[in-house]
Structures are given as C-alpha cells and as structure tokens.
Coordinates of C-alpha atoms in Angstrom, one line a residue:
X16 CA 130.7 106.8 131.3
X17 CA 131.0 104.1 129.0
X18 CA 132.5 105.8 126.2
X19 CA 136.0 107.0 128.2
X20 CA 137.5 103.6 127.8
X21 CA 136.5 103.1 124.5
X22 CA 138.4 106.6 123.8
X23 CA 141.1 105.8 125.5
X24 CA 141.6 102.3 124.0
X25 CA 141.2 104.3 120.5
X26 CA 144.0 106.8 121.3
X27 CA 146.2 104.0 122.7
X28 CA 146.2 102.0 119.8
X29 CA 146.4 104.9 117.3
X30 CA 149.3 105.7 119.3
X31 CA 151.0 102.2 119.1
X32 CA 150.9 101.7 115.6
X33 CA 151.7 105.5 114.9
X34 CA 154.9 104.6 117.0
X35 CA 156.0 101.4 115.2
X36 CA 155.5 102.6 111.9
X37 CA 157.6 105.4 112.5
X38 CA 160.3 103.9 113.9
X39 CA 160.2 100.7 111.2
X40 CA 159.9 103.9 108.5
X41 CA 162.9 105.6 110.4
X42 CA 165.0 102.7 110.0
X43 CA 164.8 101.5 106.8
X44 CA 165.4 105.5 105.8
X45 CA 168.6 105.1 107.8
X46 CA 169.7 102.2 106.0
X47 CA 168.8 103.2 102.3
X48 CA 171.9 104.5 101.3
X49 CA 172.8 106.1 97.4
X50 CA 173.3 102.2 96.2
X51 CA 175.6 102.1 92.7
X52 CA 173.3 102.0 89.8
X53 CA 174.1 98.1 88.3
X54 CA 173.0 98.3 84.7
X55 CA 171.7 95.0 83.5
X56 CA 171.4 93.9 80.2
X57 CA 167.3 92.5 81.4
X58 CA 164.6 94.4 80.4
X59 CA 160.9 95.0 80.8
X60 CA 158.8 94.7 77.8
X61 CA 155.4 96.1 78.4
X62 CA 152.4 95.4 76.4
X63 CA 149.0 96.9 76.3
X64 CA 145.8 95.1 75.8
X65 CA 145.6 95.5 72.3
X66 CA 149.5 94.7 71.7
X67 CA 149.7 97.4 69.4
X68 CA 151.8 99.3 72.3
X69 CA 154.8 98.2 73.8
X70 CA 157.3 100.5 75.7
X71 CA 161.0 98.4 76.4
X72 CA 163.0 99.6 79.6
X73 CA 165.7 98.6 81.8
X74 CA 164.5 97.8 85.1
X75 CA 166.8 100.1 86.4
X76 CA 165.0 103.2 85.0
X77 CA 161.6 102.4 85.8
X78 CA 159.9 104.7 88.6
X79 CA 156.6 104.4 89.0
X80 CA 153.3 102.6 87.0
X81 CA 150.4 104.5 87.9
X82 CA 146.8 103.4 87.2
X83 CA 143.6 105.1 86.6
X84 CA 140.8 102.2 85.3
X85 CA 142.2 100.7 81.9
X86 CA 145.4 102.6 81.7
X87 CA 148.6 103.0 83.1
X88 CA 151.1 105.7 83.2
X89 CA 154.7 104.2 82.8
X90 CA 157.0 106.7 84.3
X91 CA 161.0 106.4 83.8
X92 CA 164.0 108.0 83.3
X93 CA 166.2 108.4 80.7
X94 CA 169.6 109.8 81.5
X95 CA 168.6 112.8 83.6
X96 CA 165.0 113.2 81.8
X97 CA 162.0 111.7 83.4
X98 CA 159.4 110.4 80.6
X99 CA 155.7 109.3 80.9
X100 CA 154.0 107.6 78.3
X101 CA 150.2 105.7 78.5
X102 CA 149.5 102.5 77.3
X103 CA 146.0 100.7 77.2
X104 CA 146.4 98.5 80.2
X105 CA 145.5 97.4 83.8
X106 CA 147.6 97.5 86.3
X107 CA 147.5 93.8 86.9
X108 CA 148.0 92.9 83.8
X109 CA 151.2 95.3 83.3
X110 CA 152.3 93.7 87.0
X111 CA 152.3 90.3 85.5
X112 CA 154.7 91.8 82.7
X113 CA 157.6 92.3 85.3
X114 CA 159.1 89.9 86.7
X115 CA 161.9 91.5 88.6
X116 CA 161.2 91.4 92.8
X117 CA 162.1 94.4 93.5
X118 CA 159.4 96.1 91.4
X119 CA 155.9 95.4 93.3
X120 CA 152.6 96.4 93.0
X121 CA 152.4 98.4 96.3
X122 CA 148.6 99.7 96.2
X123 CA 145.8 99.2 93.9
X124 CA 147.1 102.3 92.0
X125 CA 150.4 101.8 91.8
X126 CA 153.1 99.4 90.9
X127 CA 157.0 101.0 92.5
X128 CA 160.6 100.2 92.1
X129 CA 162.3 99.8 95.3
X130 CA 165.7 100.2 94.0
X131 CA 164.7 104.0 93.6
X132 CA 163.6 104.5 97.0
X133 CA 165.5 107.0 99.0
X134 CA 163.0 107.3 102.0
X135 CA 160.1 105.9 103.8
X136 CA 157.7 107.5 106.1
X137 CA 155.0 106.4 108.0
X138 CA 152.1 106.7 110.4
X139 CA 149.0 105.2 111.6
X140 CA 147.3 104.8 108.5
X141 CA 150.4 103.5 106.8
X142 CA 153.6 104.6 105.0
X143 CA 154.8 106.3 102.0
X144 CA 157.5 105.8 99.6
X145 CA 160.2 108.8 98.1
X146 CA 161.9 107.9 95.2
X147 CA 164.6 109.7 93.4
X148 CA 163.4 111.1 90.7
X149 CA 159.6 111.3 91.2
X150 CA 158.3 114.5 92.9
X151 CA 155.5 112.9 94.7
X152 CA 154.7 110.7 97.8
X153 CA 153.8 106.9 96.5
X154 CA 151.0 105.8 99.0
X155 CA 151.7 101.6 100.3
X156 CA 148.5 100.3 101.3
X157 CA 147.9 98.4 104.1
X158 CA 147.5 94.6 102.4
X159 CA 151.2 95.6 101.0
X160 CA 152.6 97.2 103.6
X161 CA 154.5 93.7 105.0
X162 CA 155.7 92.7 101.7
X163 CA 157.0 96.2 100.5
X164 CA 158.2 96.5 103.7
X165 CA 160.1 93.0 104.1
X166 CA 161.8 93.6 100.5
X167 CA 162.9 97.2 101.4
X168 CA 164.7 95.9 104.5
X169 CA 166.6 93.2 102.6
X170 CA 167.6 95.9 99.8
X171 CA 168.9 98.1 102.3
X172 CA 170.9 95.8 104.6

C-alpha cells in the first residue's frame, strides 16, 4: 500500500519537469529565428597540449568541439563544407581557449556554439541542441542546462 504514493509522486514529478522543459524548449525554438551571419574579424586560436597543433577559425564557423579523453574533434564549416580535424587536447583546456560567450561547454563532452542553434528540444532528463549544419542532436547536461539555457534566451530575443 505504501508504494502507490511513492508511484504517483514519481509520475507527477516526471510529468512536471517533462512539461516545463518542453514548453521552455518550445519557446526558445519559436524565437530562434535565421539571424544574419556578422563576420568578425576575432578569431579562435586553438592549441593542443603539445603546441605543435593549432587550428585558427572565426567564431562564426565553429560548430561543435567534441571530446573523447585527451582529444578533441573541432568541427566547422568552411563556406558550405563542414571540416573536422583532431588535436591533442582536453576539452577544458580547449574551453579555456575561447573566449567568446556564446560558445560554452554545454556537457562534459561537448563544447557548442549558440549562434548556430536552430532548435531546442527537451524532456525530463533534459534538452538537446540542433545546429545548422551538424547532423546530430548535441546532448546539454543537467549542471548546464540554466546557463545554456539563460544565453539561448538572450540570443534569441
């Protein structure tokens, strides 16, 4: 008898955040809108460990950092190509490379550019991030969800 309430207190919370992800999700979608492209004469100059690698980019063009252990997949695009290249690095050491705010470490494998998102979706275990350009879902983990979440709604207001 004991275990009903725990169930239903389970459900009902599952249910809640489900809801208010989704709706925060929904209405940053609605708001990201195809944003003109400002080129910048900034750049990102990223090192690896050994500095015997460094890839220079606009900030503009940068996608998606990708981790797995000491190295990092840089993914950008160049006019309408999309290149990847490795360098010998962590994650948090490339993430204290970049120092533009829009482009945040977002989970413990990735580091994102929020000018390139198109859409957001979440649910109860947390949202995902679309950006043009980049065929797959970028997971936001729950100890970045408010801060990815914050800057996303400023960029698209």
């Amino acid at each position: 008898m004991s275990i009903i309430p725990v169930v239903i207190i389970v459900l009902l919370t599952y249910m809640s955040l489900l809801k208010n992800r989704l709706q925060r999700a929904e209405k940053i979608t609605q708001n990201l809108t195809a944003q003109a492209s400002h080129k910048t004469n900034s750049k990102i100059k990223l090192v690896s460990e050994n500095n015997t690698d460094t890839l220079i980019l606009s900030p503009e063009d940068l996608l998606v950092i990708q981790s797995s252990d000491n190295y990092s997949t840089i993914i950008w695009e160049e006019g309408l190509e999309i290149k990847k290249t490795l360098l010998r690095s962590t994650l948090k050491r490339l993430a204290a490379q970049i120092k533009f705010a829009h482009i945040v470490r977002c989970h413990r494998s990735y580091i994102v550019n929020l000018m390139r998102v198109y859409s957001v979706s979440g649910n109860a275990n947390g949202y995902k991030l679309y950006l043009k350009g980049y065929p797959e879902a970028v997971p936001v983990a729950r100890g970045y969800g408010k801060e990815v979440m914050q800057i996303l709604e400023r960029i698209s207001s």
